[in-house]
Short mmCIF file of N, CA and C in Angstrom, two decimals:
data_model
loop_
_atom_site.label_atom_id
_atom_site.label_comp_id
_atom_site.label_asym_id
_atom_site.label_seq_id
_atom_site.Cartn_x
_atom_site.Cartn_y
_atom_site.Cartn_z
N GLN M 1 0.85 -1.20 0.02
CA GLN M 1 -0.01 0.01 0.00
C GLN M 1 0.91 1.22 -0.02
N VAL M 2 0.69 2.10 -1.01
CA VAL M 2 1.50 3.30 -1.08
C VAL M 2 0.98 4.33 -0.09
N GLN M 3 1.97 4.90 0.60
CA GLN M 3 1.61 6.00 1.51
C GLN M 3 2.65 7.10 1.42
N LEU M 4 2.17 8.33 1.47
CA LEU M 4 3.00 9.50 1.63
C LEU M 4 2.36 10.30 2.79
N VAL M 5 3.13 10.52 3.83
CA VAL M 5 2.60 11.12 5.03
C VAL M 5 3.42 12.34 5.35
N GLU M 6 2.83 13.51 5.23
CA GLU M 6 3.50 14.77 5.52
C GLU M 6 3.37 15.11 7.01
N SER M 7 4.38 15.87 7.50
CA SER M 7 4.32 16.40 8.86
C SER M 7 5.21 17.63 8.91
N GLY M 8 5.09 18.36 10.00
CA GLY M 8 5.93 19.51 10.22
C GLY M 8 5.29 20.86 9.96
N GLY M 9 4.04 20.85 9.52
CA GLY M 9 3.36 22.12 9.30
C GLY M 9 3.02 22.78 10.64
N GLY M 10 2.55 23.99 10.58
CA GLY M 10 2.16 24.75 11.77
C GLY M 10 1.97 26.20 11.48
N SER M 11 1.88 26.98 12.55
CA SER M 11 1.63 28.42 12.45
C SER M 11 2.89 29.16 12.90
N VAL M 12 3.35 30.06 12.04
CA VAL M 12 4.57 30.78 12.38
C VAL M 12 4.32 32.27 11.99
N GLN M 13 5.19 33.13 12.52
CA GLN M 13 5.13 34.54 12.13
C GLN M 13 6.02 34.73 10.91
N ALA M 14 5.69 35.79 10.17
CA ALA M 14 6.51 36.10 9.03
C ALA M 14 8.03 36.22 9.40
N GLY M 15 8.85 35.71 8.55
CA GLY M 15 10.26 35.65 8.81
C GLY M 15 10.71 34.37 9.49
N GLY M 16 9.77 33.58 9.93
CA GLY M 16 10.12 32.36 10.61
C GLY M 16 10.44 31.21 9.63
N SER M 17 10.67 30.05 10.17
CA SER M 17 11.08 28.86 9.40
C SER M 17 10.30 27.65 9.85
N LEU M 18 10.11 26.74 8.92
CA LEU M 18 9.54 25.42 9.18
C LEU M 18 10.25 24.39 8.33
N ARG M 19 10.31 23.17 8.77
CA ARG M 19 10.77 22.09 7.93
C ARG M 19 9.70 21.05 7.84
N LEU M 20 9.26 20.81 6.62
CA LEU M 20 8.23 19.76 6.36
C LEU M 20 8.95 18.45 6.01
N SER M 21 8.32 17.36 6.41
CA SER M 21 8.82 16.02 6.09
C SER M 21 7.68 15.27 5.41
N CYS M 22 8.13 14.34 4.57
CA CYS M 22 7.18 13.47 3.87
C CYS M 22 7.76 12.03 3.89
N ALA M 23 7.14 11.21 4.62
CA ALA M 23 7.58 9.81 4.80
C ALA M 23 6.85 8.93 3.78
N ALA M 24 7.63 8.21 2.98
CA ALA M 24 7.07 7.38 1.91
C ALA M 24 7.17 5.89 2.22
N SER M 25 6.22 5.15 1.77
CA SER M 25 6.27 3.71 1.91
C SER M 25 5.42 3.09 0.80
N GLY M 26 5.71 1.80 0.51
CA GLY M 26 4.87 1.09 -0.44
C GLY M 26 5.34 1.15 -1.90
N PHE M 27 6.43 1.84 -2.15
CA PHE M 27 6.96 1.86 -3.53
C PHE M 27 8.50 2.09 -3.40
N VAL M 28 9.17 1.95 -4.51
CA VAL M 28 10.62 2.13 -4.54
C VAL M 28 10.94 3.61 -4.51
N PHE M 29 11.16 4.12 -3.37
CA PHE M 29 11.30 5.55 -3.16
C PHE M 29 12.45 6.13 -3.99
N ASN M 30 13.60 5.45 -4.03
CA ASN M 30 14.76 6.04 -4.71
C ASN M 30 14.66 5.88 -6.24
N GLY M 31 13.56 5.38 -6.72
CA GLY M 31 13.37 5.25 -8.16
C GLY M 31 12.49 6.33 -8.72
N LEU M 32 11.95 7.24 -7.91
CA LEU M 32 10.98 8.25 -8.35
C LEU M 32 11.52 9.66 -7.98
N CYS M 33 11.17 10.62 -8.79
CA CYS M 33 11.33 12.02 -8.42
C CYS M 33 10.24 12.42 -7.44
N MET M 34 10.54 13.43 -6.66
CA MET M 34 9.58 13.89 -5.67
C MET M 34 9.32 15.39 -5.86
N GLY M 35 8.14 15.79 -5.49
CA GLY M 35 7.81 17.22 -5.54
C GLY M 35 6.99 17.65 -4.32
N TRP M 36 7.11 18.92 -4.07
CA TRP M 36 6.27 19.56 -3.04
C TRP M 36 5.36 20.57 -3.74
N PHE M 37 4.10 20.51 -3.36
CA PHE M 37 3.06 21.40 -3.93
C PHE M 37 2.33 22.10 -2.81
N ARG M 38 1.67 23.20 -3.13
CA ARG M 38 0.84 23.88 -2.14
C ARG M 38 -0.43 24.35 -2.80
N GLN M 39 -1.48 24.48 -1.95
CA GLN M 39 -2.77 24.89 -2.49
C GLN M 39 -3.53 25.62 -1.41
N THR M 40 -4.26 26.63 -1.85
CA THR M 40 -5.22 27.34 -0.95
C THR M 40 -6.60 27.21 -1.60
N PRO M 41 -7.66 27.50 -0.86
CA PRO M 41 -9.00 27.45 -1.47
C PRO M 41 -9.18 28.43 -2.64
N GLU M 42 -8.36 29.50 -2.61
CA GLU M 42 -8.55 30.55 -3.66
C GLU M 42 -7.69 30.31 -4.89
N LYS M 43 -6.71 29.42 -4.77
CA LYS M 43 -5.74 29.28 -5.89
C LYS M 43 -5.65 27.84 -6.35
N GLU M 44 -5.18 27.67 -7.58
CA GLU M 44 -4.92 26.32 -8.08
C GLU M 44 -3.65 25.80 -7.39
N ARG M 45 -3.50 24.49 -7.44
CA ARG M 45 -2.32 23.89 -6.84
C ARG M 45 -1.05 24.40 -7.57
N GLU M 46 -0.09 24.75 -6.74
CA GLU M 46 1.20 25.29 -7.31
C GLU M 46 2.37 24.40 -6.92
N GLY M 47 3.17 24.07 -7.96
CA GLY M 47 4.40 23.34 -7.68
C GLY M 47 5.40 24.23 -7.01
N VAL M 48 6.02 23.76 -5.96
CA VAL M 48 6.98 24.58 -5.18
C VAL M 48 8.40 24.17 -5.47
N ALA M 49 8.67 22.87 -5.42
CA ALA M 49 10.04 22.37 -5.58
C ALA M 49 10.01 20.89 -6.02
N THR M 50 11.00 20.52 -6.79
CA THR M 50 11.09 19.12 -7.23
C THR M 50 12.56 18.67 -7.05
N ILE M 51 12.73 17.35 -6.94
CA ILE M 51 14.05 16.82 -6.70
C ILE M 51 14.17 15.47 -7.44
N SER M 52 15.37 15.24 -7.95
CA SER M 52 15.65 14.02 -8.71
C SER M 52 15.68 12.82 -7.78
N ALA M 53 15.70 11.65 -8.39
CA ALA M 53 15.59 10.38 -7.63
C ALA M 53 16.78 10.21 -6.67
N GLU M 54 17.95 10.61 -7.09
CA GLU M 54 19.15 10.43 -6.23
C GLU M 54 19.35 11.65 -5.35
N GLY M 55 18.61 12.72 -5.64
CA GLY M 55 18.73 13.92 -4.80
C GLY M 55 19.73 14.94 -5.24
N ALA M 56 20.39 14.72 -6.35
CA ALA M 56 21.47 15.59 -6.76
C ALA M 56 20.98 16.87 -7.44
N VAL M 57 19.82 16.80 -8.00
CA VAL M 57 19.30 17.92 -8.81
C VAL M 57 17.95 18.40 -8.24
N THR M 58 17.83 19.70 -8.17
CA THR M 58 16.59 20.28 -7.65
C THR M 58 16.09 21.42 -8.55
N PHE M 59 14.83 21.77 -8.41
CA PHE M 59 14.27 22.89 -9.20
C PHE M 59 13.23 23.55 -8.33
N TYR M 60 13.16 24.86 -8.40
CA TYR M 60 12.23 25.65 -7.54
C TYR M 60 11.36 26.59 -8.33
N ALA M 61 10.17 26.82 -7.84
CA ALA M 61 9.35 27.88 -8.40
C ALA M 61 10.00 29.21 -8.05
N ASP M 62 9.82 30.20 -8.90
CA ASP M 62 10.40 31.51 -8.68
C ASP M 62 9.94 32.10 -7.33
N SER M 63 8.74 31.78 -6.91
CA SER M 63 8.12 32.38 -5.71
C SER M 63 8.87 31.94 -4.47
N VAL M 64 9.61 30.82 -4.49
CA VAL M 64 10.26 30.35 -3.28
C VAL M 64 11.78 30.21 -3.43
N LYS M 65 12.28 30.50 -4.62
CA LYS M 65 13.67 30.32 -4.86
C LYS M 65 14.50 31.19 -3.87
N GLY M 66 15.52 30.59 -3.29
CA GLY M 66 16.34 31.30 -2.31
C GLY M 66 15.84 31.24 -0.91
N ARG M 67 14.60 30.79 -0.74
CA ARG M 67 14.03 30.69 0.61
C ARG M 67 13.73 29.26 1.02
N PHE M 68 13.38 28.43 0.08
CA PHE M 68 13.01 27.02 0.34
C PHE M 68 14.11 26.13 -0.20
N THR M 69 14.27 24.96 0.50
CA THR M 69 15.26 23.93 0.06
C THR M 69 14.57 22.59 0.12
N ILE M 70 14.59 21.91 -0.96
CA ILE M 70 14.08 20.51 -0.98
C ILE M 70 15.29 19.56 -0.90
N SER M 71 15.10 18.49 -0.15
CA SER M 71 16.15 17.49 0.00
C SER M 71 15.49 16.15 0.26
N ARG M 72 16.24 15.08 0.16
CA ARG M 72 15.73 13.77 0.41
C ARG M 72 16.76 12.87 1.06
N ASP M 73 16.29 11.95 1.83
CA ASP M 73 17.11 10.91 2.40
C ASP M 73 16.57 9.57 1.95
N ASN M 74 17.21 8.99 1.00
CA ASN M 74 16.70 7.76 0.40
C ASN M 74 16.84 6.58 1.36
N ALA M 75 17.76 6.67 2.31
CA ALA M 75 17.88 5.59 3.29
C ALA M 75 16.67 5.59 4.26
N GLN M 76 16.08 6.80 4.45
CA GLN M 76 14.95 6.95 5.34
C GLN M 76 13.63 7.09 4.61
N ASN M 77 13.67 6.99 3.26
CA ASN M 77 12.46 7.13 2.41
C ASN M 77 11.70 8.38 2.78
N THR M 78 12.42 9.48 2.87
CA THR M 78 11.80 10.77 3.30
C THR M 78 12.31 11.89 2.42
N VAL M 79 11.40 12.78 2.10
CA VAL M 79 11.75 14.03 1.40
C VAL M 79 11.37 15.16 2.33
N TYR M 80 12.22 16.22 2.26
CA TYR M 80 12.02 17.36 3.17
C TYR M 80 11.80 18.64 2.37
N LEU M 81 11.22 19.63 3.05
CA LEU M 81 11.14 20.96 2.48
C LEU M 81 11.48 21.95 3.62
N ARG M 82 12.64 22.51 3.52
CA ARG M 82 13.03 23.53 4.51
C ARG M 82 12.54 24.87 3.99
N MET M 83 11.82 25.59 4.80
CA MET M 83 11.22 26.85 4.42
C MET M 83 11.73 27.96 5.35
N ASN M 84 12.48 28.88 4.80
CA ASN M 84 13.00 30.02 5.58
C ASN M 84 12.36 31.31 5.10
N ASN M 85 12.47 32.34 5.93
CA ASN M 85 11.93 33.68 5.61
C ASN M 85 10.50 33.57 5.09
N LEU M 86 9.68 32.90 5.82
CA LEU M 86 8.31 32.67 5.39
C LEU M 86 7.57 34.00 5.34
N ILE M 87 6.66 34.12 4.41
CA ILE M 87 5.82 35.26 4.23
C ILE M 87 4.33 34.82 4.25
N PRO M 88 3.41 35.71 4.52
CA PRO M 88 2.01 35.32 4.57
C PRO M 88 1.53 34.65 3.29
N GLU M 89 2.07 34.99 2.12
CA GLU M 89 1.68 34.39 0.89
C GLU M 89 2.07 32.90 0.81
N ASP M 90 2.88 32.44 1.73
CA ASP M 90 3.24 31.02 1.79
C ASP M 90 2.19 30.18 2.50
N THR M 91 1.22 30.81 3.05
CA THR M 91 0.16 30.09 3.77
C THR M 91 -0.58 29.20 2.77
N ALA M 92 -0.63 27.87 3.11
CA ALA M 92 -1.26 26.94 2.15
C ALA M 92 -1.22 25.54 2.81
N MET M 93 -1.91 24.64 2.16
CA MET M 93 -1.76 23.19 2.45
C MET M 93 -0.64 22.67 1.57
N TYR M 94 0.36 22.09 2.18
CA TYR M 94 1.54 21.60 1.45
C TYR M 94 1.44 20.07 1.35
N SER M 95 1.64 19.58 0.14
CA SER M 95 1.59 18.14 -0.10
C SER M 95 2.84 17.69 -0.87
N CYS M 96 3.24 16.44 -0.60
CA CYS M 96 4.30 15.86 -1.36
C CYS M 96 3.73 14.89 -2.35
N ALA M 97 4.49 14.60 -3.42
CA ALA M 97 4.00 13.67 -4.43
C ALA M 97 5.20 13.03 -5.13
N ALA M 98 4.94 11.87 -5.70
CA ALA M 98 5.98 11.09 -6.37
C ALA M 98 5.65 10.89 -7.84
N ALA M 99 6.67 11.03 -8.72
CA ALA M 99 6.44 10.91 -10.17
C ALA M 99 7.64 10.19 -10.78
N PRO M 100 7.41 9.50 -11.90
CA PRO M 100 8.55 8.98 -12.67
C PRO M 100 9.41 10.13 -13.12
N CYS M 101 10.72 9.87 -13.22
CA CYS M 101 11.67 10.92 -13.58
C CYS M 101 11.83 10.98 -15.13
N ARG M 102 10.71 10.82 -15.85
CA ARG M 102 10.82 10.86 -17.34
C ARG M 102 10.87 12.29 -17.84
N TRP M 103 10.51 13.23 -16.99
CA TRP M 103 10.41 14.63 -17.44
C TRP M 103 11.41 15.47 -16.70
N PRO M 104 11.80 16.60 -17.28
CA PRO M 104 12.68 17.52 -16.52
C PRO M 104 12.04 17.99 -15.27
N LEU M 105 12.85 18.32 -14.30
CA LEU M 105 12.30 18.74 -13.00
C LEU M 105 11.45 20.04 -13.16
N ARG M 106 11.77 20.86 -14.13
CA ARG M 106 10.95 22.04 -14.35
C ARG M 106 9.56 21.61 -14.75
N THR M 107 9.44 20.63 -15.62
CA THR M 107 8.17 20.11 -16.05
C THR M 107 7.40 19.51 -14.90
N LEU M 108 8.14 18.87 -13.99
CA LEU M 108 7.47 18.22 -12.82
C LEU M 108 6.95 19.21 -11.82
N LEU M 109 7.16 20.51 -12.01
CA LEU M 109 6.47 21.50 -11.15
C LEU M 109 4.97 21.55 -11.47
N LYS M 110 4.59 20.99 -12.61
CA LYS M 110 3.16 20.84 -12.89
C LYS M 110 2.70 19.51 -12.31
N ASP M 111 1.47 19.44 -11.91
CA ASP M 111 1.04 18.26 -11.16
C ASP M 111 0.49 17.13 -12.04
N ASP M 112 0.73 17.24 -13.33
CA ASP M 112 0.11 16.26 -14.28
C ASP M 112 0.66 14.87 -14.18
N HIS M 113 1.91 14.73 -13.79
CA HIS M 113 2.65 13.48 -14.00
C HIS M 113 2.80 12.67 -12.71
N TYR M 114 2.16 13.08 -11.64
CA TYR M 114 2.41 12.42 -10.35
C TYR M 114 1.50 11.26 -10.16
N HIS M 115 2.08 10.14 -9.64
CA HIS M 115 1.30 8.93 -9.40
C HIS M 115 0.78 8.87 -8.01
N TYR M 116 1.54 9.39 -7.06
CA TYR M 116 1.19 9.27 -5.65
C TYR M 116 1.17 10.59 -4.97
N TRP M 117 0.21 10.78 -4.06
CA TRP M 117 0.03 12.05 -3.34
C TRP M 117 -0.18 11.78 -1.83
N GLY M 118 0.36 12.70 -1.03
CA GLY M 118 0.06 12.67 0.34
C GLY M 118 -1.15 13.54 0.66
N GLN M 119 -1.63 13.51 1.92
CA GLN M 119 -2.81 14.25 2.33
C GLN M 119 -2.54 15.72 2.61
N GLY M 120 -1.35 16.06 2.90
CA GLY M 120 -0.97 17.43 3.14
C GLY M 120 -0.81 17.79 4.61
N THR M 121 -0.06 18.92 4.80
CA THR M 121 0.13 19.50 6.13
C THR M 121 -0.03 21.01 5.97
N GLN M 122 -0.75 21.63 6.91
CA GLN M 122 -1.14 23.04 6.78
C GLN M 122 0.00 23.93 7.28
N VAL M 123 0.35 24.92 6.54
CA VAL M 123 1.31 25.95 6.93
C VAL M 123 0.56 27.30 6.96
N SER M 124 0.62 28.00 8.06
CA SER M 124 -0.01 29.30 8.22
C SER M 124 1.03 30.30 8.69
N VAL M 125 1.16 31.42 7.92
CA VAL M 125 2.16 32.45 8.22
C VAL M 125 1.42 33.70 8.52
N SER M 126 1.60 34.30 9.68
CA SER M 126 0.94 35.54 10.06
C SER M 126 1.93 36.68 10.07
N THR M 127 1.38 37.88 9.94
CA THR M 127 2.20 39.09 9.95
C THR M 127 2.60 39.50 11.37
#
């Protein structure tokens, strides 16, 4: 049974930091690319960051570049999203997802190609 379970969300003030985790099971974790996405009720789902299967290559949306870092630990079947200098616009439900690495990481910022999704963890940033 495939599972992606996110954790680490919460409420922080602007300028603060959070680290999200996504624990994977039920599939060959180190064989798939991973992505982090976020969504609010007012907006469509937005790709935030993607990472290659071995973790050597990453790609970020312009809105988070320089503030967020995606990483993975294949020994622990976990992908992370470190979020620094948070702003209120970062408030959203954050989800991780797994996709075949057939497409460039830039392309994987779109949610079309993902096979597996987690339920999400809420991040709220206040002024």
